[in-house]
CSV table of C-alpha atoms in Angstrom, one decimal:
chain,number,residue,atom,x,y,z
A,1,UNK,CA,0.0,-0.1,-0.1
A,2,UNK,CA,1.1,3.7,-0.8
A,3,UNK,CA,0.8,6.1,2.0
A,4,UNK,CA,2.7,9.5,1.9
A,5,UNK,CA,3.0,12.1,4.8
A,6,UNK,CA,0.3,11.8,7.7
A,7,UNK,CA,-2.4,9.3,7.4
A,8,UNK,CA,-5.5,10.1,9.3
A,9,UNK,CA,-8.8,8.5,9.8
A,10,UNK,CA,-11.7,9.2,12.1
A,11,UNK,CA,-12.3,6.8,15.0
A,12,UNK,CA,-15.6,5.9,13.7
A,13,UNK,CA,-13.9,4.4,10.5
A,14,UNK,CA,-11.9,2.0,12.5
A,15,UNK,CA,-13.5,-0.8,10.6
A,16,UNK,CA,-13.1,0.5,7.1
A,17,UNK,CA,-10.3,-0.6,4.9
A,18,UNK,CA,-8.4,2.8,3.9
A,19,UNK,CA,-6.8,3.7,0.7
A,20,UNK,CA,-4.9,6.8,-0.2
A,21,UNK,CA,-6.7,8.9,-2.7
A,22,UNK,CA,-4.9,12.2,-1.9
A,23,UNK,CA,-2.5,13.7,0.5
A,24,UNK,CA,-2.3,17.2,2.2
A,25,UNK,CA,-5.0,19.5,2.4
A,26,UNK,CA,-6.3,22.1,-0.3
A,27,UNK,CA,-6.8,24.8,2.3
A,28,UNK,CA,-4.5,24.4,5.1
A,29,UNK,CA,-5.4,27.6,6.7
A,30,UNK,CA,-7.5,26.5,9.8
A,31,UNK,CA,-6.1,28.3,12.7
A,32,UNK,CA,-6.3,25.4,15.2
A,33,UNK,CA,-4.9,22.7,12.9
A,34,UNK,CA,-1.3,21.5,12.0
A,35,UNK,CA,-1.9,18.1,10.5
A,36,UNK,CA,-0.9,18.8,7.0
A,37,UNK,CA,1.1,22.0,7.4
A,38,UNK,CA,4.3,20.6,5.6
A,39,UNK,CA,2.4,18.7,2.9
A,40,UNK,CA,1.3,20.0,-0.4
A,41,UNK,CA,-2.0,18.8,-1.7
A,42,UNK,CA,-1.8,16.0,-4.4
A,43,UNK,CA,-4.1,13.2,-5.8
A,44,UNK,CA,-2.5,9.8,-5.8
A,45,UNK,CA,-1.9,8.7,-9.3
A,46,UNK,CA,-4.8,6.5,-10.7
A,47,UNK,CA,-2.1,3.8,-11.5
A,48,UNK,CA,-1.0,3.8,-7.8
A,49,UNK,CA,-4.7,3.6,-6.7
A,50,UNK,CA,-5.2,0.7,-8.8
A,51,UNK,CA,-2.2,-0.9,-7.4
A,52,UNK,CA,-3.4,-0.5,-3.9
A,53,UNK,CA,-6.9,-1.7,-4.9
A,54,UNK,CA,-5.4,-4.8,-6.2
A,55,UNK,CA,-3.5,-5.3,-3.0
A,56,UNK,CA,-6.7,-4.8,-0.9
A,57,UNK,CA,-8.3,-7.3,-3.2
A,58,UNK,CA,-5.7,-9.9,-2.5
A,59,UNK,CA,-6.0,-9.8,1.2
A,60,UNK,CA,-9.8,-8.3,1.8
A,61,UNK,CA,-11.8,-9.1,-1.3
A,62,UNK,CA,-15.0,-8.8,0.8
A,63,UNK,CA,-14.3,-5.3,1.8
A,64,UNK,CA,-17.6,-3.4,2.1
A,65,UNK,CA,-16.5,0.0,3.1
A,66,UNK,CA,-13.7,1.9,2.1
A,67,UNK,CA,-12.2,5.1,3.5
A,68,UNK,CA,-10.4,7.4,1.2
A,69,UNK,CA,-7.6,9.0,3.1
A,70,UNK,CA,-6.4,12.6,2.7
A,71,UNK,CA,-7.5,15.9,4.2
A,72,UNK,CA,-10.2,16.3,1.8
A,73,UNK,CA,-10.4,13.8,-1.3
A,74,UNK,CA,-13.8,15.3,-2.1
A,75,UNK,CA,-11.9,18.4,-3.6
A,76,UNK,CA,-11.4,16.0,-6.6
A,77,UNK,CA,-13.5,17.1,-9.5
A,78,UNK,CA,-16.7,15.1,-10.2
A,79,UNK,CA,-14.9,13.3,-13.2
A,80,UNK,CA,-12.1,12.4,-11.0
A,81,UNK,CA,-14.2,11.1,-8.3
A,82,UNK,CA,-16.4,9.2,-10.7
A,83,UNK,CA,-13.3,7.5,-12.2
A,84,UNK,CA,-12.1,6.4,-8.9
A,85,UNK,CA,-15.5,5.2,-7.6
A,86,UNK,CA,-16.0,3.0,-10.6
A,87,UNK,CA,-12.4,1.6,-10.3
A,88,UNK,CA,-13.2,0.8,-6.7
A,89,UNK,CA,-16.1,-1.0,-7.9
A,90,UNK,CA,-14.1,-3.0,-10.4
A,91,UNK,CA,-11.6,-4.3,-8.0
A,92,UNK,CA,-14.0,-4.7,-4.9
A,93,UNK,CA,-17.3,-5.9,-6.3
A,94,UNK,CA,-18.9,-6.2,-2.6
A,95,UNK,CA,-17.9,-2.6,-1.6
A,96,UNK,CA,-21.0,-0.9,-0.6
A,97,UNK,CA,-19.7,2.5,0.5
A,98,UNK,CA,-16.9,4.7,0.0
A,99,UNK,CA,-16.3,7.4,2.5
A,100,UNK,CA,-14.0,10.4,3.0
A,101,UNK,CA,-13.3,13.7,4.5
A,102,UNK,CA,-14.8,16.7,2.7
A,103,UNK,CA,-14.9,20.5,3.3
A,104,UNK,CA,-17.8,22.7,2.7
A,105,UNK,CA,-15.7,24.2,-0.2
A,106,UNK,CA,-15.3,20.8,-1.9
A,107,UNK,CA,-19.2,20.7,-2.4
A,108,UNK,CA,-19.8,24.1,-4.0
A,109,UNK,CA,-18.3,23.0,-7.6
A,110,UNK,CA,-20.7,20.1,-7.8
A,111,UNK,CA,-24.2,20.0,-9.0
A,112,UNK,CA,-26.9,18.1,-7.2
A,113,UNK,CA,-27.3,15.8,-10.2
A,114,UNK,CA,-23.6,14.8,-10.0
A,115,UNK,CA,-23.9,14.4,-6.1
A,116,UNK,CA,-26.8,11.9,-6.9
A,117,UNK,CA,-24.4,10.0,-9.4
A,118,UNK,CA,-21.7,10.0,-6.9
A,119,UNK,CA,-24.1,8.5,-4.3
A,120,UNK,CA,-25.3,5.8,-6.9
A,121,UNK,CA,-21.6,5.0,-7.5
A,122,UNK,CA,-21.2,4.3,-3.7
A,123,UNK,CA,-19.8,7.2,-2.3
A,124,UNK,CA,-21.8,8.0,0.7
A,125,UNK,CA,-20.2,9.1,4.1
A,126,UNK,CA,-18.6,12.6,4.1
A,127,UNK,CA,-16.9,13.7,7.3
A,128,UNK,CA,-17.1,17.4,7.4
A,129,UNK,CA,-15.0,19.2,9.9
A,130,UNK,CA,-17.4,22.3,10.1
A,131,UNK,CA,-16.1,22.9,13.7
A,132,UNK,CA,-18.8,25.4,14.3
A,133,UNK,CA,-22.1,27.0,13.0
A,134,UNK,CA,-21.4,30.4,14.5
A,135,UNK,CA,-20.1,33.0,12.0
A,136,UNK,CA,-17.9,34.6,14.6
A,137,UNK,CA,-16.3,31.5,15.5
A,138,UNK,CA,-15.9,30.4,11.9
A,139,UNK,CA,-14.0,33.4,11.2
A,140,UNK,CA,-11.8,33.2,14.3
A,141,UNK,CA,-10.9,29.6,13.4
A,142,UNK,CA,-10.2,30.8,9.7
A,143,UNK,CA,-12.5,28.2,8.1
A,144,UNK,CA,-13.0,30.3,5.1
A,145,UNK,CA,-16.8,30.0,4.7
A,146,UNK,CA,-20.0,31.1,6.8
A,147,UNK,CA,-23.0,29.3,8.3
A,148,UNK,CA,-24.9,30.3,5.2
A,149,UNK,CA,-22.3,28.3,3.1
A,150,UNK,CA,-22.8,25.3,5.3
A,151,UNK,CA,-26.5,25.4,5.1
A,152,UNK,CA,-26.6,25.9,1.3
A,153,UNK,CA,-23.9,23.1,0.6
A,154,UNK,CA,-25.2,20.4,2.9
A,155,UNK,CA,-29.0,20.8,1.6
A,156,UNK,CA,-27.4,19.9,-1.5
A,157,UNK,CA,-26.0,16.8,0.1
A,158,UNK,CA,-29.7,16.2,1.7
A,159,UNK,CA,-31.1,16.4,-1.9
A,160,UNK,CA,-28.8,14.0,-3.2
A,161,UNK,CA,-29.1,11.5,-0.3
A,162,UNK,CA,-25.4,11.6,0.5
A,163,UNK,CA,-24.9,10.8,4.3
A,164,UNK,CA,-22.5,13.2,6.2
A,165,UNK,CA,-21.2,13.7,9.6
A,166,UNK,CA,-20.3,17.0,11.3
A,167,UNK,CA,-17.3,17.6,13.4
A,168,UNK,CA,-18.0,20.1,16.1
A,169,UNK,CA,-15.3,21.8,18.5
A,170,UNK,CA,-15.9,22.9,21.9
A,171,UNK,CA,-13.8,25.8,23.1
A,172,UNK,CA,-13.1,27.1,19.7
A,173,UNK,CA,-14.9,30.5,20.4
A,174,UNK,CA,-12.7,31.2,22.9
A,175,UNK,CA,-13.4,32.3,26.8
A,176,UNK,CA,-17.0,33.3,27.1
A,177,UNK,CA,-17.9,32.2,23.5
A,178,UNK,CA,-19.0,28.9,24.0
A,179,UNK,CA,-22.8,29.6,24.9
A,180,UNK,CA,-23.1,31.7,21.6
A,181,UNK,CA,-21.4,29.1,19.6
A,182,UNK,CA,-23.4,26.1,20.7
A,183,UNK,CA,-26.7,27.8,20.6
A,184,UNK,CA,-26.0,29.1,16.8
A,185,UNK,CA,-24.4,25.9,15.9
A,186,UNK,CA,-27.3,23.8,17.3
A,187,UNK,CA,-29.8,26.1,15.2
A,188,UNK,CA,-27.9,25.7,12.0
A,189,UNK,CA,-27.6,22.0,12.4
A,190,UNK,CA,-31.1,21.5,13.3
A,191,UNK,CA,-32.1,22.5,9.9
A,192,UNK,CA,-29.8,20.0,8.3
A,193,UNK,CA,-29.4,16.2,8.6
A,194,UNK,CA,-26.1,15.1,9.8
A,195,UNK,CA,-26.2,11.4,10.5
A,196,UNK,CA,-24.3,12.2,13.6
A,197,UNK,CA,-22.3,14.9,15.3
A,198,UNK,CA,-18.6,14.0,16.6
A,199,UNK,CA,-17.4,16.5,19.1
A,200,UNK,CA,-13.8,17.4,19.9
A,201,UNK,CA,-12.5,20.0,22.2
A,202,UNK,CA,-9.9,22.4,21.2
A,203,UNK,CA,-6.3,21.7,22.1
A,204,UNK,CA,-3.7,24.3,21.3
A,205,UNK,CA,-0.5,22.6,19.8
A,206,UNK,CA,2.6,24.4,18.8
A,207,UNK,CA,2.8,25.5,15.2
A,208,UNK,CA,-0.8,26.4,14.8
A,209,UNK,CA,-2.1,30.2,14.7
A,210,UNK,CA,-4.5,29.8,17.6
A,211,UNK,CA,-1.3,28.7,19.8
A,212,UNK,CA,0.5,31.7,18.7
A,213,UNK,CA,-2.4,34.1,19.3
A,214,UNK,CA,-2.9,32.9,22.8
A,215,UNK,CA,0.7,33.3,23.8
A,216,UNK,CA,0.4,37.0,22.2
A,217,UNK,CA,-2.6,37.5,24.3
A,218,UNK,CA,-4.9,37.7,21.0
A,219,UNK,CA,-6.9,34.5,21.9
A,220,UNK,CA,-8.0,33.6,25.5
A,221,UNK,CA,-8.8,29.6,25.7
A,222,UNK,CA,-12.1,28.7,27.3
A,223,UNK,CA,-11.9,27.1,30.6
A,224,UNK,CA,-12.7,23.3,31.0
A,225,UNK,CA,-15.9,23.7,32.5
A,226,UNK,CA,-17.1,26.4,30.0
A,227,UNK,CA,-16.5,23.8,27.5
A,228,UNK,CA,-18.7,21.1,29.2
A,229,UNK,CA,-21.4,23.7,29.6
A,230,UNK,CA,-21.0,24.6,26.0
A,231,UNK,CA,-21.6,20.9,25.0
A,232,UNK,CA,-24.6,20.7,27.4
A,233,UNK,CA,-26.0,23.9,25.4
A,234,UNK,CA,-25.4,22.2,22.2
A,235,UNK,CA,-27.2,18.9,23.1
A,236,UNK,CA,-30.0,20.7,24.7
A,237,UNK,CA,-30.5,22.7,21.4
A,238,UNK,CA,-30.3,20.1,18.8
A,239,UNK,CA,-33.6,19.5,17.6
A,240,UNK,CA,-33.0,16.5,15.3
A,241,UNK,CA,-32.6,12.9,15.6
A,242,UNK,CA,-28.8,12.1,15.4
A,243,UNK,CA,-26.2,10.4,17.1
A,244,UNK,CA,-23.5,12.6,19.1
A,245,UNK,CA,-20.1,11.0,19.8
A,246,UNK,CA,-17.9,13.4,22.2
A,247,UNK,CA,-15.7,10.3,23.2
A,248,UNK,CA,-12.4,11.2,21.6
A,249,UNK,CA,-9.4,11.7,23.9
A,250,UNK,CA,-9.8,15.5,23.6
A,251,UNK,CA,-13.1,15.5,25.7
A,252,UNK,CA,-12.4,15.5,29.4
A,253,UNK,CA,-15.8,13.7,30.1
A,254,UNK,CA,-16.3,11.3,27.1
A,255,UNK,CA,-20.2,10.9,26.5
A,256,UNK,CA,-22.2,9.3,23.5
A,257,UNK,CA,-26.0,10.0,22.9
A,258,UNK,CA,-28.9,9.2,20.6
A,259,UNK,CA,-30.8,12.5,20.5
A,260,UNK,CA,-33.4,13.6,21.5
A,261,UNK,CA,-33.9,10.2,23.5
A,262,UNK,CA,-30.7,10.6,25.7
A,263,UNK,CA,-30.7,14.3,26.0
A,264,UNK,CA,-31.6,14.4,29.7
A,265,UNK,CA,-29.5,11.4,30.7
A,266,UNK,CA,-26.5,12.9,29.2
A,267,UNK,CA,-27.0,16.5,30.2
A,268,UNK,CA,-27.3,15.3,33.9
A,269,UNK,CA,-24.1,13.3,33.5
A,270,UNK,CA,-22.1,16.2,32.3
A,271,UNK,CA,-23.7,18.3,35.3
A,272,UNK,CA,-22.2,15.7,37.6
A,273,UNK,CA,-18.8,16.2,36.4
A,274,UNK,CA,-19.4,20.0,36.7
A,275,UNK,CA,-20.3,19.7,40.2
A,276,UNK,CA,-17.8,17.2,41.3
A,277,UNK,CA,-14.6,18.0,39.4
A,278,UNK,CA,-12.3,21.2,40.0
A,279,UNK,CA,-11.2,23.2,37.1
A,280,UNK,CA,-7.6,22.5,37.8
A,281,UNK,CA,-7.7,18.8,37.2
A,282,UNK,CA,-9.5,19.4,34.1
A,283,UNK,CA,-6.8,21.7,33.0
A,284,UNK,CA,-4.3,19.4,34.0
A,285,UNK,CA,-5.9,16.9,31.7
A,286,UNK,CA,-5.7,19.2,28.7
A,287,UNK,CA,-2.0,20.1,29.3
A,288,UNK,CA,-1.0,16.3,29.3
A,289,UNK,CA,-2.4,15.9,25.8
A,290,UNK,CA,0.5,15.7,23.2
A,291,UNK,CA,-1.7,14.5,20.3
A,292,UNK,CA,-5.1,13.5,19.6
A,293,UNK,CA,-4.2,10.3,17.7
């Protein structure tokens, strides 16, 4: 198998077969991220892609779900995505779905009819790191799009029948911004149909713009208890049926829920953490994190 640079897949794709479709990120300007800073975006040559498919066929011929790695393979054109999706079907006849990371920007150049075609070919499962649905937070994070863009592009996915997942990040709005971020994000997400919402909590790592801003006094990180309260607000105001996973290592108090059914149970469990854990021990946990992998 051919892999270059950093290979990253979400925790919920642990049982998927992975193949490199692209490397690097087309944008690389999010202020909290350093995953792909030293990599230029490039597509895996189709010949190499086929070699890897042939290897997968030898060892896992019955693979049913393939995860295409790279920061945002969905940035490829419709024609490139179509070619690769059909090539996967040539090699792996039992493959049912092909999933990958995507950005809101990657959806803009694709018409709904094209998205429907890609869905029919098996592309179904886009992990979208929106991080927020609040315009002030999106601007602070350097995401390069607005809440209106998220709404417009994800409605296209809904119309095409493509399943997608949101990543939300507590603490990203900074000190005293969590309530606003959660409230506005929940309102936006509730107008859409994310199959689930995966929650991370901002951890500042050297080399990121927000890390530098924090050391310059230009960004004040949210406290740990504020982040948990932010998560409570998000859960209380999500008025859709969706799964919520806040169980990555970045979360001090990992929880999972199926909303709205688990809403009260989860908010109570988070309140117990707020009531019985001191802020200093929470901050010590945050400082102990050296990576999120």
